[in-house]
């Protein structure tokens, strides 16, 4: 894992069950992000958050430190067992703002919490990716969250809609450098 | 103004112009909320935030302290001139979480910031009201932000869609007591 | 009460009893601040926070809206009964940062929570006042919290030590305009 | 590095120069923490924060992910070059609360920012260690920040004063398990 491996947030419903299709997809997503050398940031709890961390652990590229759980409460032990680095914040849902500051944010389904994170990531100029067909990621995929022109140098800036973990990771790899440069005001 | 006059947030686009229809509607909304003895909470800056405070100032029921501006930055002087009580937070968009903890939250148009506040208000069990036909309030009016059953005692819980300031204030008056009771776990 | 009446935080131990000398002093302080037209900001809970609000209510200058309680939790009803405006934040002790952004901050005794607020107020260039002889306010009274020159135009900048509520209010009245100007970078 | 290697915060003055004794001490502290398999959390900027990360990088036990920088602003690129994992928060000094939630917090000198972190760590039941003889760590070393009994099972609970990085790491190793158990309410 590279020193400055970018941290990519995977966000979604904290209650999806282990046997579900969404859980499986989040697991693949975590694994493929880790395969490519990215760190996986989540809210550290269950459902999609757990699955993404678990998937990263399965990657042959996994090294301790690849999964980060930004927790709402005080106790690092509240993190799911696949979190390498627990970051308790004591901020409640205020921790969503921290998650939304990851270098890219990938939504997979999700309810109001996920929605708040997608909106905050959009506000802060992050690369935002969303799985089609399910929950709030599905409703925002392929749209712009608002009409604000975030970066003039990225004419097709949008919530990039994807169908598969592979597609999501491809978009991160292809587009993150442009968003990083734009965020820093580079031409 | 009563001692415990409930604080109602008015949220929306910070860039709408003084001459616009949205600005006028926000002004009426602020005025009518104040007429009924409510305090008006906003993000303290321009556009809809300014209009709602300005409207409250026009109410014959206005007393100093009726408009509260929860600011992202450090300086109370950054508040628009119609804010009675400036609350600088230093939290950036983290201040959206504070606004979303108002007793009721009324969205009037709005982009990603407004969306994050509506989502956070939903998460925290607030009475949420949204103007139809414009921006993110329009997209959420009449829906439930997610499938989570927030209160079993409120079977029609939803983002209540409205067309006019008058309707919005009527809903606050009719429904706030039930949301207050539900939040406190009263039967 | 003026429209832009400055908000002054009173901070201290949340557990002091109603019969105690500290409680009585906080009550006088709240009353005298209100007498002079200031709003009183507290953390909204018990002890010194309650006493300061209660005192403000006794002032003949009190108008609804003069006492503001910035709460750690979600429920406005958790505020003490003398709070006019409850501001639940959901931020836990993160709400201390909001309190510390009041235009002036007055410490009266206090433990670690008060200490964090005094330190944060110092960082953010606020006028900081501390009662001598008790708790953390006593330890910081008359000192500078660090060697950082906050404002070159205020050569005796320090945590101003006081013995009585009257002295504290005198310092707010005499010095707040200079701190307000300095914060805004005015000469 | 173990999966659940505890995260230990090193806090102190962000302006100490590279050639100074404090910088050197922070560097040794970072290195020795990393030698023992701990992760090093800092505020991600200069001075003591930079030195602690730099020291960790020198450890033979260093693996990418051992240094974490919890930043006040929006841009991960603002982190010092020895930070492996940048966590921008957008919370300004609100990020101090996140740092203070590390499993142990070690103060090395420091001004008001460090003081706020030590106070917040104390509030949240963390193991707090402070270097003697310099800045706010020196003033708090060997004391209790307030009279609150944090854990009945730890009769000598205090801000543990140390003189050397080696001593600090010894205290973390000897005492962290007891604080972790106490925090979780275990007997």
XYZ file of C-alpha atoms in Angstrom:
748
model
C 0.000 0.000 0.000
C 1.357 3.375 -0.986
C 2.062 6.013 1.611
C -0.489 8.388 0.237
C -3.001 5.845 -0.966
C -6.194 7.821 -1.437
C -9.026 7.206 0.997
C -12.294 6.319 -0.722
C -15.538 6.295 1.233
C -18.109 3.573 0.709
C -21.463 4.631 2.125
C -24.857 2.979 2.272
C -27.482 1.312 4.377
C -26.189 0.150 7.757
C -28.840 -2.523 8.109
C -28.519 -4.710 5.000
C -28.048 -8.361 5.867
C -25.039 -10.479 5.255
C -26.835 -12.707 2.782
C -28.194 -9.880 0.640
C -27.181 -8.854 -2.833
C -26.264 -5.350 -1.614
C -23.969 -6.749 1.043
C -22.256 -8.882 -1.576
C -21.845 -5.924 -3.860
C -20.376 -3.758 -1.103
C -17.969 -6.577 -0.313
C -16.793 -6.757 -3.927
C -16.441 -3.009 -4.009
C -14.278 -2.982 -0.880
C -12.146 -5.778 -2.260
C -11.624 -4.154 -5.642
C -10.779 -0.779 -4.125
C -8.183 -2.468 -1.969
C -6.879 -4.454 -4.949
C -6.065 -1.138 -6.581
C -4.293 0.227 -3.532
C -6.997 2.495 -2.138
C -8.001 2.720 1.480
C -11.659 2.157 2.311
C -13.360 4.654 4.616
C -16.758 3.843 6.090
C -18.913 4.877 9.035
C -17.516 1.833 10.825
C -20.789 0.125 11.696
C -22.880 -2.640 10.045
C -24.466 -3.419 6.703
C -22.751 -1.823 3.726
C -20.082 -0.380 6.048
C -19.183 -3.819 7.349
C -19.333 -5.456 3.956
C -16.967 -2.953 2.354
C -14.399 -3.446 5.117
C -14.783 -7.203 4.954
C -14.220 -7.180 1.241
C -11.054 -5.131 1.612
C -9.757 -7.687 4.060
C -10.132 -10.361 1.366
C -7.978 -8.505 -1.097
C -4.492 -9.874 -1.624
C -3.366 -6.241 -1.492
C -4.839 -5.752 1.955
C -2.439 -4.487 4.588
C -3.459 -3.514 8.103
C -4.626 0.092 7.855
C -6.563 -0.305 4.644
C -9.957 -0.001 6.329
C -10.931 3.055 8.361
C -14.118 3.389 10.401
C -15.232 6.916 11.302
C -17.573 6.246 14.212
C -20.377 8.440 15.587
C -19.710 7.523 19.206
C -16.927 7.444 21.754
C -15.781 3.817 21.781
C -13.405 2.434 19.152
C -14.633 -1.050 20.080
C -17.980 -0.225 18.473
C -16.383 -0.624 15.054
C -17.208 -3.717 13.029
C -14.522 -6.423 13.221
C -13.161 -5.641 9.755
C -12.177 -2.077 10.588
C -8.403 -1.719 10.922
C -8.394 1.865 12.146
C -11.277 3.029 14.309
C -11.752 6.797 14.487
C -14.364 7.518 17.152
C -15.506 11.117 16.855
C -18.158 11.741 19.505
C -19.957 13.875 16.919
C -22.985 11.690 16.203
C -24.108 12.247 12.631
C -21.646 15.125 12.534
C -19.197 12.377 11.618
C -20.930 12.223 8.230
C -19.109 15.442 7.355
C -15.772 13.743 8.003
C -16.693 10.758 5.831
C -17.830 13.145 3.104
C -14.334 14.678 3.038
C -12.802 11.450 1.711
C -11.135 11.872 -1.667
C -13.995 10.108 -3.404
C -17.347 8.956 -2.078
C -19.203 5.963 -3.470
C -22.867 5.508 -2.562
C -24.448 2.070 -2.672
C -28.162 2.335 -1.968
C -28.790 4.075 1.330
C -31.311 6.204 3.187
C -31.185 9.602 4.829
C -27.698 9.177 6.305
C -26.227 8.233 2.955
C -28.124 11.100 1.358
C -26.621 13.598 3.794
C -23.141 12.280 2.995
C -23.651 12.461 -0.758
C -24.888 16.035 -0.425
C -21.969 17.041 1.798
C -19.452 15.360 -0.528
C -20.962 17.308 -3.430
C -20.678 20.573 -1.505
C -17.014 19.925 -0.781
C -16.033 19.202 -4.362
C -15.473 15.499 -3.997
C -15.649 12.914 -6.767
C -19.053 11.345 -6.157
C -20.079 7.972 -7.563
C -23.436 6.249 -7.089
C -24.805 2.812 -7.832
C -27.861 2.840 -10.021
C -31.142 1.198 -9.229
C -31.245 1.238 -5.462
C -31.901 3.720 -2.658
C -30.538 7.233 -2.700
C -27.507 6.329 -4.752
C -29.915 5.168 -7.448
C -31.897 8.388 -7.351
C -28.820 10.563 -7.693
C -26.818 8.477 -10.174
C -26.180 10.380 -13.377
C -27.496 13.677 -11.998
C -25.956 16.829 -10.618
C -27.041 17.406 -7.028
C -27.417 21.068 -7.742
C -26.698 23.509 -10.527
C -23.601 24.913 -8.878
C -20.652 24.649 -11.291
C -18.133 23.018 -9.029
C -15.189 22.963 -11.423
C -15.076 24.685 -14.770
C -12.328 22.317 -15.868
C -14.551 19.254 -15.486
C -17.409 19.860 -17.925
C -19.186 16.549 -17.306
C -19.007 16.857 -13.516
C -21.858 14.854 -12.016
C -22.713 12.035 -9.660
C -21.296 9.287 -11.808
C -23.746 6.411 -12.070
C -22.396 2.855 -12.033
C -23.807 -0.659 -12.131
C -20.917 -2.697 -10.816
C -18.030 -2.428 -8.357
C -15.661 -2.750 -11.276
C -17.172 0.281 -12.974
C -16.972 2.281 -9.742
C -13.291 1.522 -9.292
C -12.577 2.345 -12.940
C -14.141 5.759 -12.463
C -12.123 6.417 -9.334
C -8.922 5.513 -11.155
C -9.703 7.512 -14.272
C -11.134 10.604 -12.648
C -9.704 11.087 -9.188
C -6.550 12.859 -10.426
C -8.669 15.503 -12.142
C -10.769 16.101 -9.051
C -7.686 16.286 -6.864
C -6.146 18.854 -9.181
C -9.379 20.849 -9.435
C -9.779 20.910 -5.663
C -6.313 22.428 -5.368
C -7.100 25.050 -7.965
C -4.635 23.674 -10.487
C -5.380 24.376 -14.146
C -42.972 36.085 22.375
C -43.273 33.123 24.692
C -40.322 31.934 26.708
C -40.189 28.594 25.028
C -41.318 29.697 21.600
C -40.282 26.845 19.317
C -37.428 27.479 16.910
C -38.331 26.699 13.311
C -35.632 26.505 10.646
C -36.165 27.990 7.207
C -33.626 26.611 4.759
C -32.997 27.160 1.079
C -30.795 28.660 -1.577
C -28.393 31.278 -0.232
C -28.091 33.015 -3.601
C -31.646 33.906 -4.628
C -32.031 37.598 -5.401
C -34.047 40.115 -3.518
C -36.454 40.660 -6.373
C -37.205 36.999 -6.956
C -40.371 35.097 -6.241
C -38.516 32.718 -3.914
C -37.141 35.590 -1.877
C -40.638 37.007 -1.521
C -42.006 33.655 -0.461
C -39.275 33.185 2.144
C -40.030 36.644 3.456
C -43.714 35.830 3.861
C -42.827 32.581 5.529
C -40.574 34.321 8.048
C -43.229 36.899 8.748
C -46.016 34.374 9.255
C -43.897 32.176 11.510
C -43.146 35.209 13.640
C -46.806 36.236 13.593
C -47.567 32.925 15.285
C -44.907 33.360 17.916
C -42.220 31.082 16.501
C -38.561 31.927 16.283
C -36.923 31.680 12.862
C -33.624 29.819 12.608
C -31.536 30.105 9.445
C -27.947 29.653 8.344
C -27.561 33.403 8.825
C -26.316 34.304 5.352
C -28.026 35.536 2.162
C -30.869 34.566 -0.143
C -33.620 32.545 1.501
C -31.847 32.889 4.862
C -31.876 36.665 4.652
C -35.423 36.830 3.355
C -36.843 34.701 6.155
C -35.172 36.887 8.789
C -36.276 40.042 7.025
C -39.845 38.834 6.938
C -39.814 38.063 10.641
C -38.679 41.601 11.312
C -41.797 42.854 9.543
C -44.129 40.928 11.785
C -45.982 42.934 14.371
C -45.154 40.081 16.755
C -41.433 40.489 16.170
C -39.356 41.011 19.261
C -35.557 41.160 19.289
C -34.425 37.554 19.497
C -36.932 36.175 17.028
C -34.341 35.546 14.305
C -31.340 33.314 14.879
C -28.478 32.838 12.433
C -26.322 29.731 12.848
C -23.192 30.708 10.959
C -20.508 28.479 9.430
C -17.636 30.792 10.314
C -16.119 32.602 13.264
C -17.463 36.136 12.990
C -20.938 37.094 14.225
C -20.743 40.164 11.983
C -21.014 37.888 8.946
C -24.716 37.442 9.684
C -27.211 39.209 7.450
C -28.575 42.452 8.964
C -31.914 40.873 9.905
C -30.416 38.302 12.252
C -31.070 39.187 15.887
C -28.923 36.463 17.417
C -25.804 35.394 15.558
C -24.428 31.995 16.537
C -21.042 31.582 14.863
C -19.957 27.948 15.070
C -16.600 27.612 13.333
C -17.852 24.261 12.023
C -18.263 25.082 8.341
C -21.055 22.958 6.904
C -21.030 21.069 10.191
C -23.334 23.868 11.267
C -25.997 22.275 9.061
C -26.399 19.625 11.748
C -27.234 22.326 14.299
C -29.815 23.913 11.999
C -31.316 20.475 11.370
C -31.929 20.084 15.115
C -34.497 22.896 15.115
C -37.950 21.772 16.211
C -39.237 21.872 12.659
C -37.386 22.411 9.397
C -38.998 24.028 6.372
C -37.249 23.712 3.003
C -37.880 26.265 0.281
C -36.108 25.239 -2.909
C -32.416 24.725 -2.293
C -29.397 22.800 -3.488
C -26.951 20.416 -1.859
C -26.711 22.336 1.430
C -30.463 22.365 1.866
C -30.570 18.700 0.907
C -28.051 17.808 3.605
C -30.150 19.679 6.170
C -33.391 18.004 5.136
C -31.707 14.596 5.359
C -30.224 15.353 8.783
C -33.551 16.703 10.075
C -35.209 13.494 8.915
C -32.590 11.382 10.686
C -33.159 13.264 13.931
C -36.917 12.871 13.958
C -37.808 16.448 13.182
C -41.026 17.675 11.610
C -39.955 18.315 8.018
C -41.924 20.497 5.604
C -41.023 21.245 1.991
C -42.299 23.625 -0.653
C -43.432 21.925 -3.825
C -42.224 22.744 -7.282
C -38.733 24.064 -6.718
C -35.279 22.686 -5.945
C -34.697 19.950 -3.423
C -37.705 20.865 -1.322
C -39.809 20.210 -4.408
C -38.245 16.835 -5.024
C -38.801 15.659 -1.462
C -42.247 17.178 -0.816
C -44.804 14.500 -0.083
C -42.232 11.698 0.152
C -40.502 9.870 2.924
C -36.742 10.358 2.764
C -36.234 6.729 3.644
C -38.283 3.756 4.717
C -37.258 4.012 8.339
C -40.390 4.192 10.549
C -39.498 7.188 12.631
C -42.545 7.201 14.911
C -45.160 4.477 15.076
C -47.631 6.958 16.539
C -47.506 9.171 13.441
C -48.763 6.937 10.622
C -48.627 9.596 7.906
C -45.124 10.762 8.825
C -43.517 12.273 5.738
C -41.914 15.376 4.330
C -45.074 17.435 4.256
C -45.445 19.184 0.911
C -46.815 22.727 0.861
C -47.500 25.405 -1.728
C -47.710 28.522 0.401
C -46.191 30.023 3.552
C -49.624 29.898 5.114
C -49.880 26.161 4.547
C -46.421 25.640 6.000
C -47.272 27.526 9.175
C -50.570 25.651 9.509
C -48.722 22.359 9.402
C -46.229 23.505 12.023
C -49.072 24.531 14.304
C -51.126 21.416 13.799
C -48.366 18.862 13.888
C -45.450 20.110 15.969
C -46.977 18.983 19.285
C -47.187 15.417 18.022
C -43.586 15.409 16.841
C -42.424 16.936 20.111
C -44.257 14.251 22.067
C -42.988 11.470 19.799
C -39.403 12.665 20.094
C -39.692 12.424 23.870
C -41.142 8.937 23.654
C -44.527 9.940 24.985
C -47.441 7.771 23.903
C -33.122 44.327 24.250
C -31.274 45.547 21.223
C -31.436 43.687 17.959
C -27.766 42.910 17.937
C -27.299 42.551 21.657
C -24.005 40.689 22.017
C -24.147 37.101 23.230
C -21.950 36.467 26.265
C -21.217 32.932 27.398
C -21.205 32.016 31.061
C -19.445 28.705 31.615
C -18.690 26.640 34.676
C -19.408 23.550 36.661
C -22.694 21.885 35.730
C -23.076 20.241 39.118
C -22.939 23.069 41.662
C -25.967 23.083 43.933
C -28.646 25.675 44.137
C -27.708 26.734 47.647
C -24.017 27.212 46.940
C -22.041 30.405 46.744
C -21.020 29.661 43.151
C -24.620 29.207 42.101
C -25.497 32.533 43.676
C -22.614 34.239 41.936
C -23.582 32.805 38.559
C -27.113 33.989 39.148
C -25.928 37.537 39.851
C -23.719 37.421 36.802
C -26.599 36.356 34.563
C -28.798 39.053 36.021
C -26.230 41.824 35.608
C -25.410 40.817 32.046
C -29.087 40.964 31.231
C -29.436 44.286 33.029
C -26.918 45.700 30.566
C -28.713 44.312 27.555
C -26.532 41.300 26.815
C -27.810 37.849 25.974
C -26.563 34.982 28.113
C -25.301 31.863 26.350
C -24.720 28.683 28.334
C -24.474 24.965 27.721
C -28.136 24.776 28.700
C -27.853 22.232 31.498
C -27.530 22.488 35.318
C -25.327 24.163 37.901
C -23.663 27.364 36.733
C -25.504 27.108 33.398
C -28.858 27.021 35.120
C -27.970 29.742 37.593
C -26.855 32.187 34.918
C -30.097 31.716 32.978
C -32.140 31.996 36.131
C -30.445 35.228 37.055
C -31.108 36.693 33.630
C -34.792 35.902 34.082
C -34.778 38.012 37.226
C -33.476 41.073 35.454
C -35.984 43.812 34.795
C -34.406 44.040 31.351
C -35.149 40.397 30.624
C -37.104 39.748 27.468
C -37.842 36.270 26.099
C -34.804 35.356 24.040
C -32.226 36.655 26.477
C -31.052 33.186 27.517
C -29.699 30.693 25.014
C -28.808 27.064 25.810
C -26.473 25.297 23.390
C -27.164 21.658 24.203
C -24.992 18.602 23.583
C -27.897 16.318 22.711
C -30.878 16.119 20.421
C -33.794 17.217 22.571
C -34.573 20.888 23.233
C -36.574 19.791 26.276
C -33.333 18.822 27.998
C -32.603 22.505 28.573
C -32.976 23.872 32.078
C -36.284 25.714 32.647
C -34.661 29.148 32.459
C -33.432 28.739 28.900
C -35.483 30.816 26.460
C -33.915 29.489 23.283
C -32.738 25.902 23.239
C -30.220 25.054 20.530
C -29.757 21.283 20.502
C -26.697 20.382 18.446
C -26.278 16.615 18.516
C -22.526 17.240 18.714
C -21.824 16.117 22.265
C -18.909 18.115 23.650
C -18.420 19.424 20.120
C -21.010 21.954 21.228
C -18.299 23.506 23.415
C -16.812 24.975 20.239
C -20.093 26.761 19.529
C -20.282 28.179 23.049
C -16.657 29.315 22.742
C -17.599 31.387 19.692
C -19.758 33.717 21.788
C -18.601 37.319 21.686
C -17.157 37.063 25.173
C -16.732 34.052 27.427
C -16.822 34.282 31.213
C -15.570 31.319 33.244
C -16.785 30.803 36.782
C -14.946 27.896 38.374
C -15.287 24.777 36.292
C -13.557 21.540 35.391
C -12.384 19.984 32.154
C -15.397 21.082 30.094
C -14.991 24.681 31.135
C -11.267 24.421 30.491
C -11.853 23.205 26.934
C -14.181 26.143 26.333
C -11.743 28.704 27.730
C -8.987 27.281 25.527
C -11.200 27.290 22.424
C -12.390 30.840 23.131
C -8.765 31.920 23.419
C -7.905 30.254 20.098
C -10.749 32.057 18.370
C -9.796 35.518 19.566
C -12.630 36.004 22.000
C -12.653 38.298 25.016
C -12.074 35.861 27.871
C -12.848 36.672 31.499
C -12.326 34.395 34.492
C -13.320 34.472 38.134
C -10.417 34.244 40.515
C -10.056 31.737 43.282
C -12.017 28.770 42.049
C -11.615 25.945 39.563
C -10.137 26.432 36.135
C -11.285 30.023 35.877
C -9.207 30.716 38.957
C -6.124 29.050 37.533
C -6.298 31.013 34.290
C -7.376 34.405 35.641
C -4.791 37.050 34.876
C -2.730 34.820 32.605
C -2.361 34.376 28.895
C -3.339 30.858 27.825
C -0.451 30.768 25.424
C 2.200 33.084 24.075
C 0.443 33.604 20.777
C -0.054 37.352 20.168
C -3.712 37.381 19.322
C -4.085 41.064 18.568
C -1.233 43.526 18.284
C -3.660 46.363 18.984
C -4.538 44.995 22.436
C -1.249 45.017 24.338
C -2.672 43.792 27.643
C -4.642 40.956 26.047
C -5.129 38.236 28.657
C -7.695 36.191 30.499
C -9.046 39.041 32.565
C -9.368 38.024 36.189
C -12.350 39.230 38.203
C -13.726 38.803 41.691
C -17.328 39.825 41.264
C -20.109 39.704 38.678
C -20.045 43.468 38.607
C -16.385 43.504 37.649
C -16.985 40.929 34.936
C -19.757 42.966 33.370
C -17.658 46.131 33.562
C -14.890 44.417 31.619
C -17.303 43.192 28.980
C -18.665 46.689 28.550
C -15.287 48.389 28.471
C -13.424 45.914 26.327
C -15.802 44.088 24.013
C -15.783 46.830 21.348
C -12.004 46.526 21.041
C -12.134 42.758 20.677
C -14.928 42.998 18.134
C -12.916 45.479 16.089
C -9.732 43.430 16.382
C -11.517 40.247 15.282
C -12.650 42.037 12.149
C -9.174 43.292 11.437
C -10.045 46.911 12.012
C -7.202 49.152 13.156
C 1.282 -3.812 12.272
C -1.659 -5.461 13.920
C -5.150 -5.064 12.562
C -6.407 -3.302 15.628
C -3.229 -1.495 16.564
C -4.377 1.223 18.967
C -4.250 4.813 17.730
C -2.274 7.095 20.028
C -2.460 10.859 19.592
C 0.638 13.022 19.888
C -0.316 16.654 20.385
C 1.680 19.816 20.829
C 2.837 23.083 19.362
C 2.416 23.268 15.594
C 5.151 25.853 15.209
C 8.268 24.319 16.811
C 11.197 24.277 14.426
C 12.883 21.283 12.953
C 16.129 21.883 14.784
C 14.569 22.264 18.227
C 14.748 19.937 21.158
C 10.955 19.573 21.217
C 10.885 18.570 17.577
C 13.520 15.941 18.259
C 11.613 14.628 21.229
C 8.389 14.386 19.246
C 10.260 12.539 16.559
C 11.586 9.994 19.044
C 8.143 9.615 20.518
C 6.613 8.901 17.105
C 9.323 6.419 16.333
C 9.025 4.560 19.632
C 5.238 4.376 19.423
C 5.563 2.892 15.966
C 8.275 0.504 17.160
C 5.720 -0.920 19.574
C 3.060 -1.319 16.905
C 0.908 1.706 17.677
C -0.477 4.083 15.110
C 0.303 7.769 15.569
C -2.569 10.259 15.295
C -1.833 13.958 14.994
C -3.534 17.100 13.752
C -1.635 16.569 10.503
C 0.102 19.935 10.300
C 3.584 21.180 11.325
C 5.808 21.292 14.400
C 5.179 18.506 16.889
C 2.578 16.999 14.546
C 5.075 16.736 11.738
C 7.856 15.494 13.957
C 5.801 12.660 15.429
C 4.809 11.437 11.958
C 8.364 11.760 10.716
C 9.652 9.728 13.612
C 7.122 6.983 12.961
C 8.344 6.797 9.395
C 11.831 6.059 10.699
C 10.720 3.089 12.717
C 11.600 -0.303 11.295
C 8.056 -1.299 12.245
C 6.574 1.434 10.107
C 4.065 0.301 7.548
C 2.022 2.667 5.375
C -0.985 3.591 7.465
C 0.880 4.064 10.716
C 0.510 7.856 10.705
C -2.873 9.541 10.622
C -3.439 13.281 10.235
C -6.813 14.656 11.325
C -6.915 17.969 9.493
C -8.984 21.087 10.261
C -9.604 21.949 6.624
C -10.922 20.428 3.432
C -7.806 19.409 1.521
C -5.938 16.175 2.273
C -2.902 17.691 0.540
C -2.531 20.104 3.465
C -1.140 17.258 5.566
C 2.565 17.223 6.310
C 4.538 14.859 4.047
C 4.905 12.215 6.757
C 1.182 11.615 7.141
C 0.122 8.309 5.599
C -3.602 8.767 6.027
C -5.013 12.265 5.763
C -8.446 12.755 7.316
C -9.688 16.212 6.350
C -12.684 17.123 8.488
C -13.821 20.617 7.506
C -14.515 21.204 11.206
C -11.768 23.708 12.029
C -10.773 23.289 15.657
C -13.752 20.972 15.990
C -11.299 18.382 14.736
C -9.619 18.586 18.149
C -12.517 16.545 19.514
C -11.740 13.775 17.040
C -8.058 13.747 17.982
C -9.042 13.671 21.655
C -10.971 10.437 21.042
C -7.782 8.527 20.274
C -7.169 5.628 22.657
C -4.457 7.552 24.448
C -3.375 11.169 24.111
C 0.186 12.316 24.755
C 0.836 16.036 25.166
C 4.278 17.461 24.442
C 4.372 21.141 25.334
C 1.668 23.041 23.524
C -0.587 26.080 23.773
C -4.328 26.608 23.747
C -5.040 24.007 21.034
C -3.162 21.323 22.905
C -4.877 22.390 26.112
C -8.317 21.982 24.526
C -7.363 18.501 23.372
C -6.048 17.446 26.771
C -9.254 18.698 28.403
C -11.458 16.906 25.868
C -9.458 13.682 26.191
C -9.907 13.870 29.953
C -13.660 14.382 29.577
C -13.927 11.336 27.347
C -12.099 8.988 29.681
C -8.935 8.637 27.672
C -5.520 7.694 28.996
C -3.757 11.066 29.121
C 0.017 11.451 29.314
C 1.945 14.717 29.453
C 5.586 15.689 29.181
C 6.883 17.586 32.153
C 8.581 20.929 32.030
C 7.164 22.550 28.949
C 3.956 24.267 27.865
C 0.550 22.995 28.813
C 1.655 19.396 29.046
C 4.091 20.513 31.714
C 1.439 22.337 33.685
C -0.915 19.377 33.703
C 1.604 16.561 34.186
C 0.941 14.681 37.387
C -2.362 16.400 38.079
C -5.993 15.547 37.644
C -7.702 17.993 35.266
C -10.729 18.017 37.488
C -12.050 16.225 40.543
C -14.422 14.051 38.580
C -13.759 10.378 39.386
C -13.490 9.003 35.904
C -13.022 5.346 36.794
C -13.370 3.883 40.253
C -11.233 0.935 39.172
C -8.221 3.145 38.453
C -7.406 4.770 41.794
C -4.331 6.660 40.576
C -6.057 8.023 37.481
C -4.324 11.246 36.462
C -2.498 12.995 33.680
C 0.599 10.841 33.841
C 3.720 12.983 33.778
C 6.734 11.776 31.828
C 10.195 13.052 30.995
C 11.102 10.943 27.994
C 9.492 9.316 24.971
C 10.485 5.966 26.388
C 8.589 6.641 29.598
C 5.536 7.750 27.659
C 5.473 4.576 25.602
C 5.959 2.453 28.716
C 2.916 4.048 30.290
C 0.822 3.475 27.192
C 1.822 -0.187 27.163
C 1.281 -0.738 30.859
C -1.918 1.204 31.295
C -3.887 1.295 28.061
C -5.548 -2.111 28.645
C -6.978 -0.870 31.935
C -8.355 2.302 30.378
C -9.825 0.357 27.485
C -11.548 -2.006 29.888
C -12.778 0.831 32.104
C -14.170 2.730 29.129
C -16.210 -0.327 28.208
C -17.492 -0.696 31.737
C -15.671 -3.948 32.370
C -14.772 -4.690 35.966
